[in-house]
Amino acid sequence: MSLTLSESDFSTCEISDALLKLGVPQGGHIPDIHRISPHPRGGLCGPAYTVRLVLASERDAPKLQGHFVDLAPEGAVAFVCAPPGAQNAVWGGLMTAGAQARGVLGAVVSGRVRDTAEHLEAGFPVYARGTSTVGQSPFTRAAEVQVPVTVNVDAQQHGGMPAVTVNPGDILLADEDGVVCVPKSLEQEVLRIAAQGREVDARCLRDIQSGVGVAESFRRHRGKS
Amino acid sequence: MSLTLSESDFSTCEISDALLKLGVPQGGHIPDIHRISPHPRGGLCGPAYTVRLVLASERDAPKLQGHFVDLAPEGAVAFVCAPPGAQNAVWGGLMTAGAQARGVLGAVVSGRVRDTAEHLEAGFPVYARGTSTVGQSPFTRAAEVQVPVTVNVDAQQHGGMPAVTVNPGDILLADEDGVVCVPKSLEQEVLRIAAQGREVDARCLRDIQSGVGVAESFRRHRGKS
Amino acid sequence: MSLTLSESDFSTCEISDALLKLGVPQGGHIPDIHRISPHPRGGLCGPAYTVRLVLASERDAPKLQGHFVDLAPEGAVAFVCAPPGAQNAVWGGLMTAGAQARGVLGAVVSGRVRDTAEHLEAGFPVYARGTSTVGQSPFTRAAEVQVPVTVNVDAQQHGGMPAVTVNPGDILLADEDGVVCVPKSLEQEVLRIAAQGREVDARCLRDIQSGVGVAESFRRHRGKS
């Protein structure tokens, strides 16, 4: 029986390394989303439930029926993507309560959140770009859920790097180093390669700690300097 | 007898919600000012003592007589607004000492601060956009105090949102979610609406935690989904 | 026998004040590099071992032989300067292990780092602009070590302030307020002036705490208001 990413204890860095080896651009890294509240056991990992938000002024965008939290599948990680420029929070204390009631594991927000104290008290992991004191309405609204969402990053700020798209069911990992998105179809490959990478890194670490040097240990165990 | 905001324990988010209901743009939120040192009891709340700083190169700007800390009223929250682009700190350890000696409650700085360890040790709440190792002189200087100050935010970064103006005597609230400015004339209205909001949110929370769903609980208690 | 900066306990702010008095632009402050992991005893101080990185696409740039960590001198602070726009981490857990094995004191990174948990566990001080989950290859690479490196800062973001150049052997100080670079030739002057500054500040603090006021205490002890 094969392990899943959720059952493993790989860090975001170990998984990014594996994704790079599989040719995934940027190793699946979604930049500048930080931990606001931790999971009691550390990192966060689960299949993405995607939520696309739009500015309230975008009247032609689709309109979601119901609240996006009520539509989240049990065991998912909510991935909530705010439109660029939004200053308001798009996740708050009542969302955390609703998500917990449904068995959602955590929230990764490409945007701002609020009610930080409530997420901490609830032990509910939330990752976000920043905080705000104002909520969703009347600034932004949900347009669609469970569609591919492309993370809007400031191209200038990020040196023209390609944007990351999160698909429903992709596996999201988040810890103190940031957020990584793993395409579902690559899960088993990623696990296999990450396990190899961990072994190689452990060998490198042993050599490096014993004074062998970084270049020589890489040559021995990674086959390159 | 009516309560004041300082006597209440509302969060910045609860107050922003009330301000939005009263039509205040952005719910009074001043974005991206973070907690550097906490108040021993949590948040910070008090009437704004405003300080407008200018670049030292702005020779035509008015020149303040005396040091702005010495002119701060007891019980105030210093609101110190640095000019855009300033990399230097505009609040430091000696300012905290002077402010404490005068009974100032804390400092909210639209700009950078320094001497973080001293604010922490003094138990003096400081909120700011960032830190620096260099102080005020020769980069910036105080031009005026107790005048309306408009917070300069990068329009591009903030999607063209309107800037917030802080007037002397406006009430500043700050906690781990950020900073909110409450126009003095709205204080009693805000308290009334925030108290209602808290009750409604408590009812929503109870329903949401019992599995009613976010949309249905909003319909029941907020009269909308 | 004269003290060195490493033997002293001056804060980055005290040293920046001294550098400003000596005419060093920006008081040697390198903006927006934050503490990722602390030194067990607080700040970090030591001579810079400089590492210039380039984008992998810069094929004409020189190519370093060996790994830059293996070339670091004992007792140095690694100053690793990533090219602007790089989203990847340029320092990680194995670098920390290699640096510790060589007696390197810490790392100051003008760029991103990863493996935060490993630096914390190792008690190895790392300062950086941010974090990432992806490592050096295939995004960036070392071009040269022990050459002067000019820190690329976003001119627009920093109001056109002059960039700071770190030379090999310059003394780097880092603490919770940020990072300062002290030209080696100024070390003794800086120590002398910082010691005077500390005494003057202590006198100011005593006066300010006893209610003399900031302006009057500055007039008494700094000779200006």
PDB file of N, CA, C and O in Angstrom, chain A residues 26 29-34 110 129 151-164, chain C residues 55 83-88 112 129-132 139 154:
ATOM      1  N   GLN A  26       9.280  26.326 -10.836  1.00  0.00           N
ATOM      2  CA  GLN A  26       9.349  26.898  -9.475  1.00  0.00           C
ATOM      3  C   GLN A  26       9.151  25.853  -8.388  1.00  0.00           C
ATOM      4  O   GLN A  26       8.883  26.214  -7.239  1.00  0.00           O
ATOM      5  N   HIS A  29       6.289  26.218  -5.879  1.00  0.00           N
ATOM      6  CA  HIS A  29       6.286  27.250  -4.826  1.00  0.00           C
ATOM      7  C   HIS A  29       5.341  28.406  -5.159  1.00  0.00           C
ATOM      8  O   HIS A  29       5.395  28.960  -6.246  1.00  0.00           O
ATOM      9  N   ILE A  30       4.473  28.742  -4.219  1.00  0.00           N
ATOM     10  CA  ILE A  30       3.628  29.936  -4.336  1.00  0.00           C
ATOM     11  C   ILE A  30       4.210  30.965  -3.384  1.00  0.00           C
ATOM     12  O   ILE A  30       4.088  30.829  -2.174  1.00  0.00           O
ATOM     13  N   PRO A  31       4.870  32.017  -3.904  1.00  0.00           N
ATOM     14  CA  PRO A  31       5.669  32.881  -3.027  1.00  0.00           C
ATOM     15  C   PRO A  31       4.849  33.772  -2.089  1.00  0.00           C
ATOM     16  O   PRO A  31       3.722  34.156  -2.396  1.00  0.00           O
ATOM     17  N   ASP A  32       5.465  34.055  -0.944  1.00  0.00           N
ATOM     18  CA  ASP A  32       5.011  35.128  -0.047  1.00  0.00           C
ATOM     19  C   ASP A  32       3.657  34.895   0.602  1.00  0.00           C
ATOM     20  O   ASP A  32       2.920  35.852   0.882  1.00  0.00           O
ATOM     21  N   ILE A  33       3.335  33.633   0.834  1.00  0.00           N
ATOM     22  CA  ILE A  33       2.192  33.306   1.687  1.00  0.00           C
ATOM     23  C   ILE A  33       2.763  32.734   2.977  1.00  0.00           C
ATOM     24  O   ILE A  33       3.467  31.725   2.950  1.00  0.00           O
ATOM     25  N   HIS A  34       2.489  33.424   4.093  1.00  0.00           N
ATOM     26  CA  HIS A  34       3.146  33.127   5.365  1.00  0.00           C
ATOM     27  C   HIS A  34       2.179  32.490   6.353  1.00  0.00           C
ATOM     28  O   HIS A  34       0.968  32.669   6.267  1.00  0.00           O
ATOM     29  N   SER A 110      -4.303  33.379  -0.808  1.00  0.00           N
ATOM     30  CA  SER A 110      -3.519  34.323  -1.595  1.00  0.00           C
ATOM     31  C   SER A 110      -4.219  35.668  -1.467  1.00  0.00           C
ATOM     32  O   SER A 110      -4.982  36.088  -2.339  1.00  0.00           O
ATOM     33  N   ARG A 129      -1.128  36.234   2.827  1.00  0.00           N
ATOM     34  CA  ARG A 129      -0.148  37.256   2.437  1.00  0.00           C
ATOM     35  C   ARG A 129      -0.057  38.385   3.460  1.00  0.00           C
ATOM     36  O   ARG A 129       0.934  39.120   3.500  1.00  0.00           O
ATOM     37  N   VAL A 151      -2.570  32.084  -9.492  1.00  0.00           N
ATOM     38  CA  VAL A 151      -2.197  33.040  -8.453  1.00  0.00           C
ATOM     39  C   VAL A 151      -1.605  34.278  -9.100  1.00  0.00           C
ATOM     40  O   VAL A 151      -0.631  34.185  -9.849  1.00  0.00           O
ATOM     41  N   ASN A 152      -2.197  35.394  -8.794  1.00  0.00           N
ATOM     42  CA  ASN A 152      -1.700  36.648  -9.338  1.00  0.00           C
ATOM     43  C   ASN A 152      -0.550  37.145  -8.494  1.00  0.00           C
ATOM     44  O   ASN A 152      -0.733  37.485  -7.336  1.00  0.00           O
ATOM     45  N   VAL A 153       0.621  37.171  -9.082  1.00  0.00           N
ATOM     46  CA  VAL A 153       1.738  37.770  -8.375  1.00  0.00           C
ATOM     47  C   VAL A 153       2.225  38.959  -9.171  1.00  0.00           C
ATOM     48  O   VAL A 153       2.074  39.022 -10.379  1.00  0.00           O
ATOM     49  N   ASP A 154       2.754  39.897  -8.453  1.00  0.00           N
ATOM     50  CA  ASP A 154       3.283  41.103  -9.066  1.00  0.00           C
ATOM     51  C   ASP A 154       4.489  40.705  -9.911  1.00  0.00           C
ATOM     52  O   ASP A 154       5.532  40.326  -9.389  1.00  0.00           O
ATOM     53  N   ALA A 155       4.331  40.763 -11.233  1.00  0.00           N
ATOM     54  CA  ALA A 155       5.388  40.283 -12.127  1.00  0.00           C
ATOM     55  C   ALA A 155       6.696  41.017 -11.876  1.00  0.00           C
ATOM     56  O   ALA A 155       7.768  40.409 -11.833  1.00  0.00           O
ATOM     57  N   GLN A 156       6.613  42.318 -11.659  1.00  0.00           N
ATOM     58  CA  GLN A 156       7.824  43.115 -11.446  1.00  0.00           C
ATOM     59  C   GLN A 156       8.550  42.653 -10.188  1.00  0.00           C
ATOM     60  O   GLN A 156       9.757  42.476 -10.171  1.00  0.00           O
ATOM     61  N   GLN A 157       7.756  42.419  -9.138  1.00  0.00           N
ATOM     62  CA  GLN A 157       8.340  42.032  -7.860  1.00  0.00           C
ATOM     63  C   GLN A 157       9.002  40.657  -7.961  1.00  0.00           C
ATOM     64  O   GLN A 157       9.945  40.366  -7.240  1.00  0.00           O
ATOM     65  N   HIS A 158       8.502  39.824  -8.843  1.00  0.00           N
ATOM     66  CA  HIS A 158       8.981  38.445  -8.868  1.00  0.00           C
ATOM     67  C   HIS A 158       9.769  38.092 -10.127  1.00  0.00           C
ATOM     68  O   HIS A 158       9.791  36.934 -10.533  1.00  0.00           O
ATOM     69  N   GLY A 159      10.380  39.102 -10.733  1.00  0.00           N
ATOM     70  CA  GLY A 159      11.324  38.854 -11.811  1.00  0.00           C
ATOM     71  C   GLY A 159      10.743  38.097 -12.990  1.00  0.00           C
ATOM     72  O   GLY A 159      11.428  37.324 -13.640  1.00  0.00           O
ATOM     73  N   GLY A 160       9.453  38.322 -13.244  1.00  0.00           N
ATOM     74  CA  GLY A 160       8.854  37.721 -14.422  1.00  0.00           C
ATOM     75  C   GLY A 160       8.693  36.213 -14.334  1.00  0.00           C
ATOM     76  O   GLY A 160       8.562  35.529 -15.350  1.00  0.00           O
ATOM     77  N   MET A 161       8.722  35.667 -13.110  1.00  0.00           N
ATOM     78  CA  MET A 161       8.550  34.221 -12.949  1.00  0.00           C
ATOM     79  C   MET A 161       7.115  33.837 -13.349  1.00  0.00           C
ATOM     80  O   MET A 161       6.185  34.607 -13.140  1.00  0.00           O
ATOM     81  N   PRO A 162       6.948  32.618 -13.877  1.00  0.00           N
ATOM     82  CA  PRO A 162       5.608  32.189 -14.273  1.00  0.00           C
ATOM     83  C   PRO A 162       4.695  32.042 -13.055  1.00  0.00           C
ATOM     84  O   PRO A 162       5.146  31.663 -11.979  1.00  0.00           O
ATOM     85  N   ALA A 163       3.415  32.379 -13.226  1.00  0.00           N
ATOM     86  CA  ALA A 163       2.449  32.234 -12.146  1.00  0.00           C
ATOM     87  C   ALA A 163       2.145  30.757 -11.913  1.00  0.00           C
ATOM     88  O   ALA A 163       2.296  29.927 -12.806  1.00  0.00           O
ATOM     89  N   VAL A 164       1.731  30.436 -10.688  1.00  0.00           N
ATOM     90  CA  VAL A 164       1.369  29.066 -10.354  1.00  0.00           C
ATOM     91  C   VAL A 164      -0.149  28.921 -10.444  1.00  0.00           C
ATOM     92  O   VAL A 164      -0.890  29.802 -10.007  1.00  0.00           O
TER      93      VAL A 164
ATOM     94  N   LEU C  55      21.841  35.263 -11.635  1.00  0.00           N
ATOM     95  CA  LEU C  55      20.847  34.381 -12.236  1.00  0.00           C
ATOM     96  C   LEU C  55      21.573  33.349 -13.091  1.00  0.00           C
ATOM     97  O   LEU C  55      22.582  33.663 -13.733  1.00  0.00           O
ATOM     98  N   PRO C  83      20.629  37.975  -6.836  1.00  0.00           N
ATOM     99  CA  PRO C  83      20.258  38.975  -7.838  1.00  0.00           C
ATOM    100  C   PRO C  83      18.798  39.401  -7.630  1.00  0.00           C
ATOM    101  O   PRO C  83      17.991  38.625  -7.127  1.00  0.00           O
ATOM    102  N   PRO C  84      18.457  40.636  -8.045  1.00  0.00           N
ATOM    103  CA  PRO C  84      17.085  41.100  -7.858  1.00  0.00           C
ATOM    104  C   PRO C  84      16.106  40.202  -8.606  1.00  0.00           C
ATOM    105  O   PRO C  84      16.420  39.688  -9.681  1.00  0.00           O
ATOM    106  N   GLY C  85      14.953  39.994  -8.027  1.00  0.00           N
ATOM    107  CA  GLY C  85      13.922  39.224  -8.696  1.00  0.00           C
ATOM    108  C   GLY C  85      13.969  37.740  -8.420  1.00  0.00           C
ATOM    109  O   GLY C  85      13.020  37.028  -8.729  1.00  0.00           O
ATOM    110  N   ALA C  86      15.061  37.256  -7.826  1.00  0.00           N
ATOM    111  CA  ALA C  86      15.149  35.816  -7.549  1.00  0.00           C
ATOM    112  C   ALA C  86      14.116  35.437  -6.489  1.00  0.00           C
ATOM    113  O   ALA C  86      14.033  36.063  -5.440  1.00  0.00           O
ATOM    114  N   GLN C  87      13.322  34.427  -6.798  1.00  0.00           N
ATOM    115  CA  GLN C  87      12.298  33.974  -5.858  1.00  0.00           C
ATOM    116  C   GLN C  87      12.767  32.785  -5.039  1.00  0.00           C
ATOM    117  O   GLN C  87      12.088  32.374  -4.099  1.00  0.00           O
ATOM    118  N   ASN C  88      13.881  32.188  -5.437  1.00  0.00           N
ATOM    119  CA  ASN C  88      14.360  30.965  -4.779  1.00  0.00           C
ATOM    120  C   ASN C  88      15.209  31.287  -3.553  1.00  0.00           C
ATOM    121  O   ASN C  88      15.757  32.380  -3.424  1.00  0.00           O
ATOM    122  N   ARG C 112      16.274  35.316  -0.314  1.00  0.00           N
ATOM    123  CA  ARG C 112      15.446  34.389   0.441  1.00  0.00           C
ATOM    124  C   ARG C 112      16.244  33.204   0.979  1.00  0.00           C
ATOM    125  O   ARG C 112      17.274  32.847   0.409  1.00  0.00           O
ATOM    126  N   ARG C 129      15.681  38.397   3.520  1.00  0.00           N
ATOM    127  CA  ARG C 129      14.548  39.216   3.073  1.00  0.00           C
ATOM    128  C   ARG C 129      13.236  38.450   3.115  1.00  0.00           C
ATOM    129  O   ARG C 129      12.160  39.041   3.146  1.00  0.00           O
ATOM    130  N   GLY C 130      13.313  37.118   3.064  1.00  0.00           N
ATOM    131  CA  GLY C 130      12.105  36.316   3.056  1.00  0.00           C
ATOM    132  C   GLY C 130      12.459  34.860   2.957  1.00  0.00           C
ATOM    133  O   GLY C 130      13.638  34.480   3.082  1.00  0.00           O
ATOM    134  N   THR C 131      11.447  34.035   2.733  1.00  0.00           N
ATOM    135  CA  THR C 131      11.674  32.596   2.636  1.00  0.00           C
ATOM    136  C   THR C 131      11.171  32.071   1.295  1.00  0.00           C
ATOM    137  O   THR C 131      10.448  32.751   0.568  1.00  0.00           O
ATOM    138  N   SER C 132      11.559  30.865   0.978  1.00  0.00           N
ATOM    139  CA  SER C 132      11.102  30.178  -0.217  1.00  0.00           C
ATOM    140  C   SER C 132      11.171  28.685   0.072  1.00  0.00           C
ATOM    141  O   SER C 132      11.765  28.266   1.063  1.00  0.00           O
ATOM    142  N   PHE C 139      18.089  28.081 -10.447  1.00  0.00           N
ATOM    143  CA  PHE C 139      17.690  29.492 -10.589  1.00  0.00           C
ATOM    144  C   PHE C 139      18.863  30.472 -10.501  1.00  0.00           C
ATOM    145  O   PHE C 139      18.979  31.397 -11.301  1.00  0.00           O
ATOM    146  N   ASP C 154      15.147  47.949  -4.435  1.00  0.00           N
ATOM    147  CA  ASP C 154      14.175  48.546  -5.338  1.00  0.00           C
ATOM    148  C   ASP C 154      14.188  50.061  -5.122  1.00  0.00           C
ATOM    149  O   ASP C 154      13.759  50.559  -4.088  1.00  0.00           O
TER     150      ASP C 154
END
